[in-house]
Amino acid sequence: DVKVTQSSRYLVKRTGEKVFLECVQDMDHENMFWYRQDPGLGLRLIYFSYDVKMKEKGDIPEGYSVSREKKERFSLILESASTNQTSMYLCASSLSPGLGASGYEQYFGPGTRLTVT
Amino acid sequence: TQLLEQSPQFLSIQEGENLTVYCNSSSVFSSLQWYRQEPGEGPVLLVTVVTGGEVKKLKRLTFQFGDARKDSSLHITAAQPGDTGLYLCAGASSGTYKYIFGTGTRLKVLA
């Protein structure tokens, strides 16, 4: 059974703290993604990584950074947490689509609900 | 910026009714996916459609990709309480790693 796990289901942090969200996948997938999910806005891509040590900004990267030192692990870092980063954070992984291909499935973790006070 | 609009945003129906959820964009996608997300869980893939006009069926769920590959619909026949959840569409362009997600439709089926 394929699996994406996230380090915490719920997290409460104070404004200004550095926050680490960890994601691990056991499917040997090349691609990994971090999204945030807010009511009425759907899922918005923060960062994605298509290989170890490779990363690209998504649609809303401001205030976030990422690290991918090993293929199975993708970390999201909030350098200085702010209240507007209170959200549900979802990690996903997928195979690489290949040139001209599409339709690959993303496998999601259960999410981390982060509250910044 | 590519956008995917879903309608309706919320839907509350009685068990046994039929419903259709729409996913629309002004952009062309090479593939489109539908996911269902239950409370406290991440989204789970239901189907991927890649050909304009394609229709796929998954038990009581029927998915259609528009001829111009700009829109899609999800039709549920005889809805059951187990269909309750958040339905998300997601579109991708050829050769990219990224999917653009729709705004979501929250469905509640009452017994």
Tab-separated table of N, CA and C in Angstrom, chain B residues 7-93:
chain	number	residue	atom	x	y	z
B	7	SER	N	-18.280	24.543	-9.742
B	7	SER	CA	-19.612	24.912	-9.293
B	7	SER	C	-20.467	23.660	-9.161
B	8	PRO	N	-21.372	23.644	-8.206
B	8	PRO	CA	-21.503	24.649	-7.165
B	8	PRO	C	-20.412	24.512	-6.109
B	9	GLN	N	-20.327	25.489	-5.227
B	9	GLN	CA	-19.349	25.414	-4.139
B	9	GLN	C	-19.815	24.455	-3.066
B	10	PHE	N	-21.111	24.472	-2.783
B	10	PHE	CA	-21.706	23.612	-1.768
B	10	PHE	C	-22.937	22.940	-2.345
B	11	LEU	N	-23.175	21.709	-1.922
B	11	LEU	CA	-24.337	20.978	-2.393
B	11	LEU	C	-24.789	20.049	-1.276
B	12	SER	N	-26.075	20.176	-0.907
B	12	SER	CA	-26.635	19.290	0.104
B	12	SER	C	-27.868	18.636	-0.493
B	13	ILE	N	-27.845	17.307	-0.613
B	13	ILE	CA	-28.939	16.615	-1.271
B	13	ILE	C	-29.362	15.403	-0.459
B	14	GLN	N	-30.521	14.860	-0.810
B	14	GLN	CA	-31.015	13.661	-0.157
B	14	GLN	C	-30.464	12.419	-0.845
B	15	GLU	N	-30.316	11.368	-0.079
B	15	GLU	CA	-29.889	10.084	-0.625
B	15	GLU	C	-30.805	9.682	-1.782
B	16	GLY	N	-30.209	9.199	-2.857
B	16	GLY	CA	-30.973	8.751	-4.014
B	16	GLY	C	-31.075	9.786	-5.135
B	17	GLU	N	-30.774	11.038	-4.826
B	17	GLU	CA	-30.825	12.077	-5.865
B	17	GLU	C	-29.595	12.009	-6.762
B	18	ASN	N	-29.729	12.619	-7.932
B	18	ASN	CA	-28.606	12.743	-8.866
B	18	ASN	C	-28.031	14.149	-8.764
B	19	LEU	N	-26.767	14.302	-9.122
B	19	LEU	CA	-26.149	15.621	-9.088
B	19	LEU	C	-25.020	15.700	-10.109
B	20	THR	N	-24.714	16.946	-10.491
B	20	THR	CA	-23.588	17.182	-11.405
B	20	THR	C	-22.736	18.322	-10.859
B	21	VAL	N	-21.437	18.113	-10.874
B	21	VAL	CA	-20.473	19.129	-10.458
B	21	VAL	C	-19.674	19.530	-11.696
B	22	TYR	N	-19.425	20.835	-11.816
B	22	TYR	CA	-18.747	21.350	-13.012
B	22	TYR	C	-17.384	21.945	-12.665
B	23	CYS	N	-16.480	21.831	-13.627
B	23	CYS	CA	-15.119	22.338	-13.475
B	23	CYS	C	-14.793	23.069	-14.780
B	24	ASN	N	-14.610	24.384	-14.714
B	24	ASN	CA	-14.460	25.179	-15.938
B	24	ASN	C	-13.205	26.038	-15.921
B	25	SER	N	-12.638	26.218	-17.106
B	25	SER	CA	-11.445	27.049	-17.234
B	25	SER	C	-11.431	27.695	-18.613
B	26	SER	N	-10.703	28.768	-18.750
B	26	SER	CA	-10.480	29.370	-20.065
B	26	SER	C	-9.212	28.798	-20.703
B	27	SER	N	-8.491	27.972	-19.945
B	27	SER	CA	-7.247	27.378	-20.431
B	27	SER	C	-7.489	25.949	-20.907
B	28	VAL	N	-6.641	25.509	-21.804
B	28	VAL	CA	-6.692	24.133	-22.300
B	28	VAL	C	-5.750	23.283	-21.451
B	29	PHE	N	-6.214	22.115	-21.049
B	29	PHE	CA	-5.392	21.199	-20.270
B	29	PHE	C	-5.166	19.908	-21.062
B	30	SER	N	-4.015	19.304	-20.880
B	30	SER	CA	-3.751	18.033	-21.540
B	30	SER	C	-4.360	16.875	-20.757
B	31	SER	N	-4.598	17.068	-19.486
B	31	SER	CA	-5.266	16.047	-18.693
B	31	SER	C	-5.981	16.706	-17.528
B	32	LEU	N	-6.968	16.027	-17.030
B	32	LEU	CA	-7.727	16.564	-15.913
B	32	LEU	C	-8.052	15.420	-14.967
B	33	GLN	N	-7.910	15.694	-13.695
B	33	GLN	CA	-8.174	14.679	-12.681
B	33	GLN	C	-9.284	15.143	-11.753
B	34	TRP	N	-9.961	14.162	-11.172
B	34	TRP	CA	-10.920	14.417	-10.105
B	34	TRP	C	-10.462	13.670	-8.855
B	35	TYR	N	-10.490	14.388	-7.728
B	35	TYR	CA	-10.134	13.827	-6.438
B	35	TYR	C	-11.320	13.975	-5.487
B	36	ARG	N	-11.370	13.080	-4.496
B	36	ARG	CA	-12.313	13.246	-3.390
B	36	ARG	C	-11.514	13.300	-2.096
B	37	GLN	N	-11.890	14.241	-1.240
B	37	GLN	CA	-11.207	14.404	0.029
B	37	GLN	C	-12.215	14.297	1.159
B	38	GLU	N	-11.930	13.409	2.098
B	38	GLU	CA	-12.789	13.258	3.268
B	38	GLU	C	-12.165	14.002	4.434
B	39	PRO	N	-12.968	14.371	5.414
B	39	PRO	CA	-12.455	15.169	6.542
B	39	PRO	C	-11.257	14.515	7.215
B	40	GLY	N	-10.210	15.309	7.433
B	40	GLY	CA	-9.038	14.805	8.131
B	40	GLY	C	-8.101	13.975	7.269
B	41	GLU	N	-8.373	13.912	5.963
B	41	GLU	CA	-7.536	13.122	5.073
B	41	GLU	C	-7.094	13.952	3.880
B	42	GLY	N	-6.083	13.444	3.177
B	42	GLY	CA	-5.684	14.098	1.941
B	42	GLY	C	-6.570	13.654	0.790
B	43	PRO	N	-6.555	14.387	-0.329
B	43	PRO	CA	-7.350	14.000	-1.496
B	43	PRO	C	-6.904	12.646	-2.046
B	44	VAL	N	-7.874	11.911	-2.593
B	44	VAL	CA	-7.601	10.618	-3.215
B	44	VAL	C	-8.102	10.674	-4.649
B	45	LEU	N	-7.275	10.224	-5.585
B	45	LEU	CA	-7.624	10.283	-6.996
B	45	LEU	C	-8.802	9.368	-7.324
B	46	LEU	N	-9.782	9.924	-8.067
B	46	LEU	CA	-10.905	9.127	-8.566
B	46	LEU	C	-10.675	8.713	-10.014
B	47	VAL	N	-10.261	9.683	-10.852
B	47	VAL	CA	-10.134	9.404	-12.272
B	47	VAL	C	-9.219	10.433	-12.927
B	48	THR	N	-8.615	10.031	-14.051
B	48	THR	CA	-7.863	10.940	-14.911
B	48	THR	C	-8.458	10.842	-16.315
B	49	VAL	N	-8.754	11.978	-16.943
B	49	VAL	CA	-9.211	11.997	-18.328
B	49	VAL	C	-8.200	12.782	-19.148
B	50	VAL	N	-7.903	12.276	-20.352
B	50	VAL	CA	-6.839	12.883	-21.157
B	50	VAL	C	-7.267	13.236	-22.577
B	51	THR	N	-8.387	12.729	-23.041
B	51	THR	CA	-8.819	12.964	-24.415
B	51	THR	C	-10.073	13.821	-24.434
B	52	GLY	N	-10.096	14.846	-25.302
B	52	GLY	CA	-11.282	15.686	-25.429
B	52	GLY	C	-12.511	14.849	-25.748
B	53	GLY	N	-13.613	15.074	-24.992
B	53	GLY	CA	-14.830	14.295	-25.216
B	53	GLY	C	-14.875	12.980	-24.466
B	54	GLU	N	-13.794	12.628	-23.796
B	54	GLU	CA	-13.713	11.334	-23.114
B	54	GLU	C	-14.735	11.246	-21.982
B	55	VAL	N	-15.345	10.072	-21.857
B	55	VAL	CA	-16.273	9.787	-20.765
B	55	VAL	C	-15.755	8.554	-20.033
B	56	LYS	N	-15.656	8.685	-18.706
B	56	LYS	CA	-15.250	7.530	-17.906
B	56	LYS	C	-16.272	7.301	-16.806
B	57	LYS	N	-16.515	6.016	-16.531
B	57	LYS	CA	-17.469	5.677	-15.486
B	57	LYS	C	-16.778	4.896	-14.382
B	58	LEU	N	-17.142	5.252	-13.156
B	58	LEU	CA	-16.628	4.570	-11.979
B	58	LEU	C	-17.841	4.298	-11.104
B	59	LYS	N	-18.435	3.110	-11.282
B	59	LYS	CA	-19.668	2.729	-10.580
B	59	LYS	C	-20.747	3.778	-10.838
B	60	ARG	N	-21.172	4.523	-9.843
B	60	ARG	CA	-22.249	5.497	-10.033
B	60	ARG	C	-21.728	6.877	-10.442
B	61	LEU	N	-20.434	6.999	-10.623
B	61	LEU	CA	-19.838	8.289	-10.988
B	61	LEU	C	-19.483	8.287	-12.470
B	62	THR	N	-19.873	9.348	-13.180
B	62	THR	CA	-19.547	9.504	-14.596
B	62	THR	C	-18.774	10.809	-14.765
B	63	PHE	N	-17.616	10.704	-15.395
B	63	PHE	CA	-16.742	11.854	-15.602
B	63	PHE	C	-16.668	12.143	-17.097
B	64	GLN	N	-16.700	13.411	-17.444
B	64	GLN	CA	-16.576	13.789	-18.849
B	64	GLN	C	-15.579	14.924	-18.997
B	65	PHE	N	-14.741	14.821	-19.995
B	65	PHE	CA	-13.783	15.871	-20.356
B	65	PHE	C	-14.361	16.588	-21.562
B	66	GLY	N	-14.413	17.922	-21.533
B	66	GLY	CA	-14.990	18.671	-22.627
B	66	GLY	C	-14.222	18.482	-23.930
B	67	ASP	N	-14.907	18.650	-25.039
B	67	ASP	CA	-14.290	18.461	-26.356
B	67	ASP	C	-13.050	19.344	-26.530
B	68	ALA	N	-13.133	20.571	-26.017
B	68	ALA	CA	-12.025	21.519	-26.161
B	68	ALA	C	-11.000	21.385	-25.037
B	69	ARG	N	-11.204	20.445	-24.152
B	69	ARG	CA	-10.307	20.172	-23.015
B	69	ARG	C	-10.135	21.395	-22.121
B	70	LYS	N	-11.234	22.161	-21.967
B	70	LYS	CA	-11.195	23.307	-21.053
B	70	LYS	C	-12.114	23.082	-19.854
B	71	ASP	N	-12.939	22.059	-19.896
B	71	ASP	CA	-13.899	21.872	-18.831
B	71	ASP	C	-14.165	20.395	-18.610
B	72	SER	N	-14.768	20.105	-17.463
B	72	SER	CA	-15.079	18.722	-17.123
B	72	SER	C	-16.288	18.709	-16.205
B	73	SER	N	-16.947	17.571	-16.161
B	73	SER	CA	-18.071	17.420	-15.251
B	73	SER	C	-18.007	16.070	-14.558
B	74	LEU	N	-18.601	16.044	-13.383
B	74	LEU	CA	-18.721	14.816	-12.598
B	74	LEU	C	-20.195	14.640	-12.270
B	75	HIS	N	-20.765	13.535	-12.698
B	75	HIS	CA	-22.176	13.253	-12.439
B	75	HIS	C	-22.278	12.054	-11.511
B	76	ILE	N	-23.046	12.205	-10.448
B	76	ILE	CA	-23.261	11.095	-9.511
B	76	ILE	C	-24.728	10.690	-9.597
B	77	THR	N	-24.953	9.419	-9.836
B	77	THR	CA	-26.306	8.867	-9.918
B	77	THR	C	-26.665	8.224	-8.580
B	78	ALA	N	-27.874	8.506	-8.110
B	78	ALA	CA	-28.372	7.889	-6.870
B	78	ALA	C	-27.354	8.046	-5.740
B	79	ALA	N	-27.111	9.294	-5.371
B	79	ALA	CA	-26.080	9.600	-4.372
B	79	ALA	C	-26.355	8.876	-3.046
B	80	GLN	N	-25.266	8.502	-2.390
B	80	GLN	CA	-25.335	7.824	-1.101
B	80	GLN	C	-24.551	8.626	-0.060
B	81	PRO	N	-24.865	8.462	1.217
B	81	PRO	CA	-24.125	9.198	2.256
B	81	PRO	C	-22.612	9.010	2.167
B	82	GLY	N	-22.168	7.871	1.686
B	82	GLY	CA	-20.741	7.619	1.519
B	82	GLY	C	-20.085	8.480	0.455
B	83	ASP	N	-20.896	9.159	-0.369
B	83	ASP	CA	-20.342	10.065	-1.388
B	83	ASP	C	-19.998	11.436	-0.790
B	84	THR	N	-20.394	11.657	0.431
B	84	THR	CA	-20.122	12.936	1.099
B	84	THR	C	-18.624	13.212	1.118
B	85	GLY	N	-18.265	14.453	0.788
B	85	GLY	CA	-16.852	14.827	0.797
B	85	GLY	C	-16.620	16.075	-0.029
B	86	LEU	N	-15.360	16.440	-0.149
B	86	LEU	CA	-14.946	17.578	-0.974
B	86	LEU	C	-14.416	17.029	-2.294
B	87	TYR	N	-14.992	17.475	-3.395
B	87	TYR	CA	-14.574	17.028	-4.715
B	87	TYR	C	-13.732	18.117	-5.370
B	88	LEU	N	-12.562	17.729	-5.824
B	88	LEU	CA	-11.612	18.673	-6.419
B	88	LEU	C	-11.256	18.231	-7.821
B	89	CYS	N	-11.269	19.164	-8.756
B	89	CYS	CA	-10.719	18.873	-10.074
B	89	CYS	C	-9.319	19.486	-10.155
B	90	ALA	N	-8.483	18.923	-10.998
B	90	ALA	CA	-7.115	19.405	-11.140
B	90	ALA	C	-6.677	19.211	-12.587
B	91	GLY	N	-6.155	20.261	-13.189
B	91	GLY	CA	-5.747	20.195	-14.582
B	91	GLY	C	-4.246	20.380	-14.739
B	92	ALA	N	-3.690	19.723	-15.757
B	92	ALA	CA	-2.259	19.842	-16.015
B	92	ALA	C	-2.023	20.081	-17.496
B	93	SER	N	-0.949	20.793	-17.787
B	93	SER	CA	-0.533	20.968	-19.174
B	93	SER	C	0.536	19.941	-19.501
